[in-house]
mmCIF file of C-alpha atoms in Angstrom:
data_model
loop_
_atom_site.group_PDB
_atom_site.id
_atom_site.type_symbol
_atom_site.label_atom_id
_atom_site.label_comp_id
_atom_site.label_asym_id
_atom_site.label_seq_id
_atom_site.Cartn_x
_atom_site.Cartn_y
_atom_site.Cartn_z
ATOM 1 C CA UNK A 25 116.841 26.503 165.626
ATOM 2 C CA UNK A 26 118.510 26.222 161.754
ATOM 3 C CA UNK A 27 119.170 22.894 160.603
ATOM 4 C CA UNK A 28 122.895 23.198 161.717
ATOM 5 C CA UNK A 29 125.004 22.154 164.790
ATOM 6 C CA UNK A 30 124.729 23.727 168.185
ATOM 7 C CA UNK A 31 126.727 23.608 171.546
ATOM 8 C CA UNK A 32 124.168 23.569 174.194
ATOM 9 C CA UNK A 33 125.045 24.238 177.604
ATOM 10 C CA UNK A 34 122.837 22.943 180.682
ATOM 11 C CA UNK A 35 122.736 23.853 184.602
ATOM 12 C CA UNK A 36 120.741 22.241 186.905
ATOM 13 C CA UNK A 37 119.274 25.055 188.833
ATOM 14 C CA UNK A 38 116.607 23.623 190.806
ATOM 15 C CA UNK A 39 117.009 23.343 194.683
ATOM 16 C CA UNK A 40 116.606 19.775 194.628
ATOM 17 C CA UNK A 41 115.614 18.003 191.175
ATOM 18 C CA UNK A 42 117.298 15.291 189.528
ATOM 19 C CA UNK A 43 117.273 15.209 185.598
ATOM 20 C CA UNK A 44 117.399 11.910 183.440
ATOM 21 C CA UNK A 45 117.962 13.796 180.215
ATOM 22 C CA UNK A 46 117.467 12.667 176.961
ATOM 23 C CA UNK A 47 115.864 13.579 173.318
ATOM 24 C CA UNK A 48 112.461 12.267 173.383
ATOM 25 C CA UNK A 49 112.901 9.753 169.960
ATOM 26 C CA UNK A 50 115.946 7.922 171.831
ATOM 27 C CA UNK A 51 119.032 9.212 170.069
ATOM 28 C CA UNK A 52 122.095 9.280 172.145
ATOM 29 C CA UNK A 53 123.089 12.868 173.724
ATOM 30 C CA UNK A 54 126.754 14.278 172.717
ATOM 31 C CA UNK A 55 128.721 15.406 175.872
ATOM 32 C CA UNK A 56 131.546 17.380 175.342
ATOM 33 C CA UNK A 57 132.513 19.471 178.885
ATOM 34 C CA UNK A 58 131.112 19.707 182.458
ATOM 35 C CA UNK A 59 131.257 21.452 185.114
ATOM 36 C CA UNK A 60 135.014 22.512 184.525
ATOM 37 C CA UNK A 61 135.145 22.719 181.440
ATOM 38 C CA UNK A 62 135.917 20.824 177.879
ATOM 39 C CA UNK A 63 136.005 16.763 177.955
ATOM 40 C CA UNK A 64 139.047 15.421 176.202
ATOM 41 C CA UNK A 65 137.000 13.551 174.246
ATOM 42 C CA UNK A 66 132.935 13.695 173.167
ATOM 43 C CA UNK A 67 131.032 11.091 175.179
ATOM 44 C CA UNK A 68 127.682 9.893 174.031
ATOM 45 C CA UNK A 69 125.131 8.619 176.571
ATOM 46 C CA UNK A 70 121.480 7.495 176.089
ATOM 47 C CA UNK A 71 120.647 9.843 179.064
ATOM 48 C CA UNK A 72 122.503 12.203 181.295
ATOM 49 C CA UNK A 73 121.683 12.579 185.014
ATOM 50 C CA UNK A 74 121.927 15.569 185.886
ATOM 51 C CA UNK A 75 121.758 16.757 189.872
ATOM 52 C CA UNK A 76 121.407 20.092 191.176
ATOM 53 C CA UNK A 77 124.852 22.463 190.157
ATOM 54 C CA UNK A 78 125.586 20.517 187.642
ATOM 55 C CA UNK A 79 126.939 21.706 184.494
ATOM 56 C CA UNK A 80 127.020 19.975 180.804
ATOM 57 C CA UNK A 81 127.458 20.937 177.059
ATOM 58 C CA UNK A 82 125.757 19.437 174.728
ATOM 59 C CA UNK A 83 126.929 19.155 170.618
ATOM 60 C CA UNK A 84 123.483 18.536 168.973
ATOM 61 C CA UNK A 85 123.595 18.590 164.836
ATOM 62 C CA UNK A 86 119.937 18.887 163.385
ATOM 63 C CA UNK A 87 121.330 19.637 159.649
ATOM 64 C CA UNK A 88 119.143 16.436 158.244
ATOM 65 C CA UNK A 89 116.375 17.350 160.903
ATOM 66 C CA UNK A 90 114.673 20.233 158.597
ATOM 67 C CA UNK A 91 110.624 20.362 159.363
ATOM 68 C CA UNK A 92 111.028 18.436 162.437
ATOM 69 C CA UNK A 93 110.654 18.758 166.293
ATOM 70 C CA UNK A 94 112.948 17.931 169.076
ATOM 71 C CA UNK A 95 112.301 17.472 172.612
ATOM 72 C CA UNK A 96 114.581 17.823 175.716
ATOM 73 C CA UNK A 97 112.711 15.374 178.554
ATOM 74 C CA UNK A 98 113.566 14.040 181.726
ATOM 75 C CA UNK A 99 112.573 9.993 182.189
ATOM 76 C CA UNK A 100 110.862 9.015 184.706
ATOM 77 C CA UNK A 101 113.200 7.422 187.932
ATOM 78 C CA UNK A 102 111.727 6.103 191.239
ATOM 79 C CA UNK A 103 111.844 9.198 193.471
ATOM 80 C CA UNK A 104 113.287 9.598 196.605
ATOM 81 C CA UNK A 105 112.034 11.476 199.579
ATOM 82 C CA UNK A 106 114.188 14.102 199.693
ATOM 83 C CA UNK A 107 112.823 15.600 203.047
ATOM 84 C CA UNK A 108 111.247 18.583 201.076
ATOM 85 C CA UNK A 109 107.791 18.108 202.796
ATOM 86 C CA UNK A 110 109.803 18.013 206.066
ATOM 87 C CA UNK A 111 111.251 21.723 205.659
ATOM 88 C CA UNK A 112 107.956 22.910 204.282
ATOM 89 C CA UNK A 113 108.189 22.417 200.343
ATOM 90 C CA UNK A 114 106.693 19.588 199.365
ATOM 91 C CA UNK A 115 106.123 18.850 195.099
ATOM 92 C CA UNK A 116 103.376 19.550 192.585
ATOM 93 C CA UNK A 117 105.783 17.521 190.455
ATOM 94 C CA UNK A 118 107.383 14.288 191.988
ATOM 95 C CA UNK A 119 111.381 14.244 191.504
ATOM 96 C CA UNK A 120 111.949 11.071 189.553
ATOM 97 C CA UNK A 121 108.572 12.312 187.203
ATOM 98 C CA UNK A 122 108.862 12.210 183.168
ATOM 99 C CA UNK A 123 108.110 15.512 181.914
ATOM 100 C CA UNK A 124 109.475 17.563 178.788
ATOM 101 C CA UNK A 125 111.823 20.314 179.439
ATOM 102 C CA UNK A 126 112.417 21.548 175.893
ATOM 103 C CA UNK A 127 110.909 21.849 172.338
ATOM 104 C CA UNK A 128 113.202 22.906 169.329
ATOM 105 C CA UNK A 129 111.573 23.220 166.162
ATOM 106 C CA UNK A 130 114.235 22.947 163.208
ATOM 107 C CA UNK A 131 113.539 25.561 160.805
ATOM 108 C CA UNK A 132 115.644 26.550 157.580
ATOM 109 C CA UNK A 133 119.327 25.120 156.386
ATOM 110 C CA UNK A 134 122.002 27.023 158.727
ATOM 111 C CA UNK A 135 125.603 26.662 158.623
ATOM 112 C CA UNK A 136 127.522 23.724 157.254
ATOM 113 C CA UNK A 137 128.197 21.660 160.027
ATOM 114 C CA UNK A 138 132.031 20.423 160.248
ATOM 115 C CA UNK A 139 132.922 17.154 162.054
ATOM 116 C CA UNK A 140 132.933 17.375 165.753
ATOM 117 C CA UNK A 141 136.722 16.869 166.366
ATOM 118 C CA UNK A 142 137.846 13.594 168.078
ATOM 119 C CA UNK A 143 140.557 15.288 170.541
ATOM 120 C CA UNK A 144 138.741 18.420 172.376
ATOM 121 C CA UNK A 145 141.194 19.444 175.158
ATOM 122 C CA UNK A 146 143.868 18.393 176.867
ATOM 123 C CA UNK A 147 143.667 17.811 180.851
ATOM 124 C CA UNK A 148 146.728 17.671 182.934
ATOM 125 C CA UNK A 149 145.417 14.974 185.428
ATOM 126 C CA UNK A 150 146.193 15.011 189.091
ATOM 127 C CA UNK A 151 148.366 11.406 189.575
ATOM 128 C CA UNK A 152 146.833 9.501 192.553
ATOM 129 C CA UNK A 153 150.000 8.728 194.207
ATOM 130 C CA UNK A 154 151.150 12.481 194.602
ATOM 131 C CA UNK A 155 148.431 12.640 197.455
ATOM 132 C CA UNK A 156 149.369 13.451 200.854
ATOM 133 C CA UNK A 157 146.381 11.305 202.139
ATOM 134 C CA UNK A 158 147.087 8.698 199.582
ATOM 135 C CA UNK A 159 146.229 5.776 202.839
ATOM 136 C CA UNK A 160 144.204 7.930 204.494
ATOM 137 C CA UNK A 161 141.727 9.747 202.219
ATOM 138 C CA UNK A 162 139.855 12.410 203.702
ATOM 139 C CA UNK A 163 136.519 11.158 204.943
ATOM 140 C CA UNK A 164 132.692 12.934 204.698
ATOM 141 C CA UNK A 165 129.639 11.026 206.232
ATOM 142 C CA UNK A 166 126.745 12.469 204.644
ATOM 143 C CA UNK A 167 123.964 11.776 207.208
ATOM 144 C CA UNK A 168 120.034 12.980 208.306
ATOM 145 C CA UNK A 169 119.727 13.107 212.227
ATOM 146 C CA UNK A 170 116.236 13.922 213.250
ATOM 147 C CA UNK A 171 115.083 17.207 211.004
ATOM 148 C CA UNK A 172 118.945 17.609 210.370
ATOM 149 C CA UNK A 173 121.219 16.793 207.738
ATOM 150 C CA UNK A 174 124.946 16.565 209.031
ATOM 151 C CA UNK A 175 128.284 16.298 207.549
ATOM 152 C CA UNK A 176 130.264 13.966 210.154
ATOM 153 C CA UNK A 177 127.735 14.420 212.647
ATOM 154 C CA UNK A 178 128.041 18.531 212.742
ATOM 155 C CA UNK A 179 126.141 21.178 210.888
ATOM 156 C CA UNK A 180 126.701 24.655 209.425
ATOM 157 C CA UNK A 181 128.519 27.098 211.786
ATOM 158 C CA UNK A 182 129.409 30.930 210.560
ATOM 159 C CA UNK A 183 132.611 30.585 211.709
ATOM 160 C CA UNK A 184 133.807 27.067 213.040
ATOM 161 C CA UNK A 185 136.126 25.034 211.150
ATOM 162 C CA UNK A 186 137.049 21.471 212.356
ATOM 163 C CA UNK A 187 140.396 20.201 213.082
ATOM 164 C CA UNK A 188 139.815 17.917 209.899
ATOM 165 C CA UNK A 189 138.450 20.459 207.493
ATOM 166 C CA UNK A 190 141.965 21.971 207.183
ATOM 167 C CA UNK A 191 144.151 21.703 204.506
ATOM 168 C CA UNK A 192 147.624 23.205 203.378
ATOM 169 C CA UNK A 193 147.634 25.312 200.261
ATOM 170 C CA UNK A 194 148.812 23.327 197.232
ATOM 171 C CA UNK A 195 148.546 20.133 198.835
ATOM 172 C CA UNK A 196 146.828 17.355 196.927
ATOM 173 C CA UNK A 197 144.093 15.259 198.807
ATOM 174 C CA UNK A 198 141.719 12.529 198.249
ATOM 175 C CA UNK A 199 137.948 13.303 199.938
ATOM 176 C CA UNK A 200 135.331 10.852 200.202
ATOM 177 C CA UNK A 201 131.575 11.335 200.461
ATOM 178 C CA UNK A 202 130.072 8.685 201.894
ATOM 179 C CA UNK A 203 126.208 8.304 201.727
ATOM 180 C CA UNK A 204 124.985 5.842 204.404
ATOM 181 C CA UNK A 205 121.422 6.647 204.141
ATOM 182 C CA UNK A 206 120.746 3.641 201.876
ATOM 183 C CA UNK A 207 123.184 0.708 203.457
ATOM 184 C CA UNK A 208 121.296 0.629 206.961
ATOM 185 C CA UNK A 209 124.352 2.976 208.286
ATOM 186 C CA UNK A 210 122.116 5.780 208.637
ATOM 187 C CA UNK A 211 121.218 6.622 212.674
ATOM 188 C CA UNK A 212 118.736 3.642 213.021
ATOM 189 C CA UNK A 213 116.150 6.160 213.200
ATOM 190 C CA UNK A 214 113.224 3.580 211.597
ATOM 191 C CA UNK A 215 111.311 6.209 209.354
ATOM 192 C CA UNK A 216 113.984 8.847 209.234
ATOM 193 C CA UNK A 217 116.648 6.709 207.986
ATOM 194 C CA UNK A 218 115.445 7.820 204.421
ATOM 195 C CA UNK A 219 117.115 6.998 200.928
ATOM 196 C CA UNK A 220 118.615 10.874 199.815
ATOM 197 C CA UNK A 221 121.056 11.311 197.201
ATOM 198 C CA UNK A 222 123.325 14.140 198.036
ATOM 199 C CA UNK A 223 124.884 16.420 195.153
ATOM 200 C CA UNK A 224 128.435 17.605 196.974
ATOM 201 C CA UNK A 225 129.965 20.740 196.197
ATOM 202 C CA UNK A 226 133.245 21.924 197.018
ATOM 203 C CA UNK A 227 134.038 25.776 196.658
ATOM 204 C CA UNK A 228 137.107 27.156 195.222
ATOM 205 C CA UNK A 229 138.976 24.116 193.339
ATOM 206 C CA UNK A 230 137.668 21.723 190.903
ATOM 207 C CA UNK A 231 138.347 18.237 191.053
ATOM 208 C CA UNK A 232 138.406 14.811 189.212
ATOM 209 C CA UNK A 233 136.397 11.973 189.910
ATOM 210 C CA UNK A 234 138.562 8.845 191.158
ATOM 211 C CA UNK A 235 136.180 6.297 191.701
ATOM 212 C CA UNK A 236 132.288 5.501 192.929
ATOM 213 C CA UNK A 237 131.742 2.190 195.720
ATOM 214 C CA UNK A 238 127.944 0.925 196.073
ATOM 215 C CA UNK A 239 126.611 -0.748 199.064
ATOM 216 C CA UNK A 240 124.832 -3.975 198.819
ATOM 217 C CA UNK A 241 121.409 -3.271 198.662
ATOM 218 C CA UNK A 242 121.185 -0.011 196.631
ATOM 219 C CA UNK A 243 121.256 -1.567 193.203
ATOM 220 C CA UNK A 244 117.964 -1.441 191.677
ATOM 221 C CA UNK A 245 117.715 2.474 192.388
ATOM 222 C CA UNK A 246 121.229 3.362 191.585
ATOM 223 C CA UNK A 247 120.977 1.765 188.486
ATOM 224 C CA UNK A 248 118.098 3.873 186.894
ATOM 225 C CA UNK A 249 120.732 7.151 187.205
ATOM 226 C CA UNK A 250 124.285 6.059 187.291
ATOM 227 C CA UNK A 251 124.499 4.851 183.432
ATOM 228 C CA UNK A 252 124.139 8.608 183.299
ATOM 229 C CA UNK A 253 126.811 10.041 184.794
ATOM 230 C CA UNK A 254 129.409 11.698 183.329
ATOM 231 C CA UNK A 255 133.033 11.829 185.746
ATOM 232 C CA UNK A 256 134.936 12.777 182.834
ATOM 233 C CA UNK A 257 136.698 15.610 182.720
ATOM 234 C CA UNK A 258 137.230 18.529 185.785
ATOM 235 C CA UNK A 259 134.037 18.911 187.938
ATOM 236 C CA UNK A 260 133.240 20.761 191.297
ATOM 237 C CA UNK A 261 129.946 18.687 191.816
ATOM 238 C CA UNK A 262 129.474 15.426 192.198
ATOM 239 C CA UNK A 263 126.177 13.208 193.147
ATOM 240 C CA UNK A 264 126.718 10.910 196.112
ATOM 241 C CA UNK A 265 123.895 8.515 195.477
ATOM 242 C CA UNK A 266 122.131 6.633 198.402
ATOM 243 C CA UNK A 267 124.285 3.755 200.024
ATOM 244 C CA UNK A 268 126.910 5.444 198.306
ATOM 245 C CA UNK A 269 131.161 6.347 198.801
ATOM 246 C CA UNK A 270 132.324 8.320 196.137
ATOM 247 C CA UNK A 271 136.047 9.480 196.039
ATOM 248 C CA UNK A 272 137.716 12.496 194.279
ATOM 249 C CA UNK A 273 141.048 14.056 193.515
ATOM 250 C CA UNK A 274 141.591 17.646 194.192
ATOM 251 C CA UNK A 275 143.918 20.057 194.982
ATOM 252 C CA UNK A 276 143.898 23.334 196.838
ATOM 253 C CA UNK A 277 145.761 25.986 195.319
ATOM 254 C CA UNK A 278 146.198 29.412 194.242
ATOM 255 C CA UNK A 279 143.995 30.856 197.234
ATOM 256 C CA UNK A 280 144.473 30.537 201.068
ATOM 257 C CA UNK A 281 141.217 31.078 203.070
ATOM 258 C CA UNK A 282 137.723 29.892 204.302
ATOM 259 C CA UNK A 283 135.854 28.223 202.100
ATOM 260 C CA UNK A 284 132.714 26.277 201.398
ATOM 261 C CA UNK A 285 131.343 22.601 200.781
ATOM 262 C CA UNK A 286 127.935 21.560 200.966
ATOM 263 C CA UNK A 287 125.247 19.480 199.365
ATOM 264 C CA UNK A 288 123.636 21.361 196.646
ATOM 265 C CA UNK A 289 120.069 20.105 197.187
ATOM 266 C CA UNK A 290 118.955 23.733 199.194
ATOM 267 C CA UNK A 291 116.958 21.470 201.697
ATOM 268 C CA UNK A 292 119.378 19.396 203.047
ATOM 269 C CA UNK A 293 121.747 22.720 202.769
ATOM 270 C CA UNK A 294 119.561 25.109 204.677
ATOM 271 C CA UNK A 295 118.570 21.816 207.053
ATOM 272 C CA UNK A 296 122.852 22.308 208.334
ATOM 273 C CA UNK A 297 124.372 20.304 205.334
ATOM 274 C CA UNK A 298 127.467 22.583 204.676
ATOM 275 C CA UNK A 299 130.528 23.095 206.603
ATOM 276 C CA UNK A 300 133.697 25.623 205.716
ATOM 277 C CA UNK A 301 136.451 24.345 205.043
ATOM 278 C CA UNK A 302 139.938 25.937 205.555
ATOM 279 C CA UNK A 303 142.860 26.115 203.209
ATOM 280 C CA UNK A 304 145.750 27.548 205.581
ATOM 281 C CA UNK A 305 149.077 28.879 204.154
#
């Protein structure tokens, strides 16, 4: 790279890794969109989590960085069985391992690098009282039942769409993911009853983030990722960590139709995590 500014824009394409990212030599990282798009405002985090679907940009300026060598790495997080043995994977590389991702040498003087601009976008926010479900949000269990991972106790069917799993087009709804793999609500299933973070992904809309609820008991882990999150902004995944609720705002409009939502780790998808959803006219 020149020594200049770039935007850098990251996806998360593995089937099931979590990234901690950060610049090896500790300064912060620059967000300024995700998955939907441009923040408001830049955001600056010591490291970004990053779970699989995920989008971010990044504005990096390395015009006083001339000679020098950057590196993108993931920090090491205690891991979590994710149940990739169990469908036949398994890891040569641990998820929660340190490891570099990236190395940008800064070569030459490029462009003169203007100020990144305090006001990026403006975002007309769904208002939480114009929900329909504003008492009765929407609600997801996100749950492993033997060699099965479940979404309210069903799994993926071609055609089948539950009685809740419709909405009406243009309505706005709350949904909540709730992870009860961590808080002991899991099945009671002893050494099944595993700790799994779940990124959620809803097809067709983009949402906004309202609001994350921890269960006793999950602190230690959850803290080592969620300084990283970023909610800001419009996003269509979201990670639903262990012991977890996690609510979000969306609304479903321009399209009628069948749609998707699933968790974006492939395992847990291809293992019956994913239902349709149905947006009726």
């Amino acid at each position: 790279v020149k020594a200049s500014a770039y935007r850098l824009r990251l996806l998360n394409g593995s089937n099931s890794r979590i990234y901690k990212l950060a610049w090896q030599d500790g300064t912060p990282l620059t967000v300024i969109a995700t998955d939907g798009g441009l923040l408001e405002a830049p955001v600056t985090r010591d490291y970004i989590t990053l779970a699989p679907g995920e989008r971010v940009e990044l504005w990096v300026d390395f015009s006083e960085r001339t000679g020098s060598e950057m590196r993108l790495v993931s920090l090491p997080f205690s891991g979590f069985d994710n149940g990739g043995g169990m469908m036949g994977g398994g890891f040569s590389l641990p998820n929660g391992a340190p490891f570099d991702i990236l190395s940008l040498k800064v070569g030459e003087k490029g462009a003169d690098v203007l100020p990144l601009p305090v006001h990026l976008s403006t975002i007309a926010r769904h208002r939480t009282e114009d929900s329909v479900n504003l008492k009765n949000p929407r609600s997801f269990t996100l749950a492993m039942q033997g060699m099965t991972h479940t979404i309210n106790g069903s799994v993926f069917e071609m055609d089948s769409v539950a009685r809740n799993e419709i909405v009406q087009l243009g309505d706005l709804e709350i949904w909540e993911f709730a992870n009860l793999e961590g808080d002991g609500g899991g099945m009671g299933m002893g050494m099944m009853n595993m700790q799994m973070p779940h990124p959620m992904h809803i097809h067709g809309v983009q949402f906004q983030i309202l609001g994350r609820e921890l269960a006793q008991g999950n602190e230690l882990i959850y803290q080592e990722l969620s300084t990283g999150f970023v909610d800001d902004g419009w996003k269509d995944t979201v990670l639903v960590m262990p012991g977890e609720k996690v609510q979000v705002l969306v609304r479903f409009e321009n399209y009628a139709g069948t749609f998707l939502y699933h968790c974006h780790n492939l395992e847990h998808e291809d293992a019956g995590m994913m239902r349709n959803y149905k947006i009726e006219n």
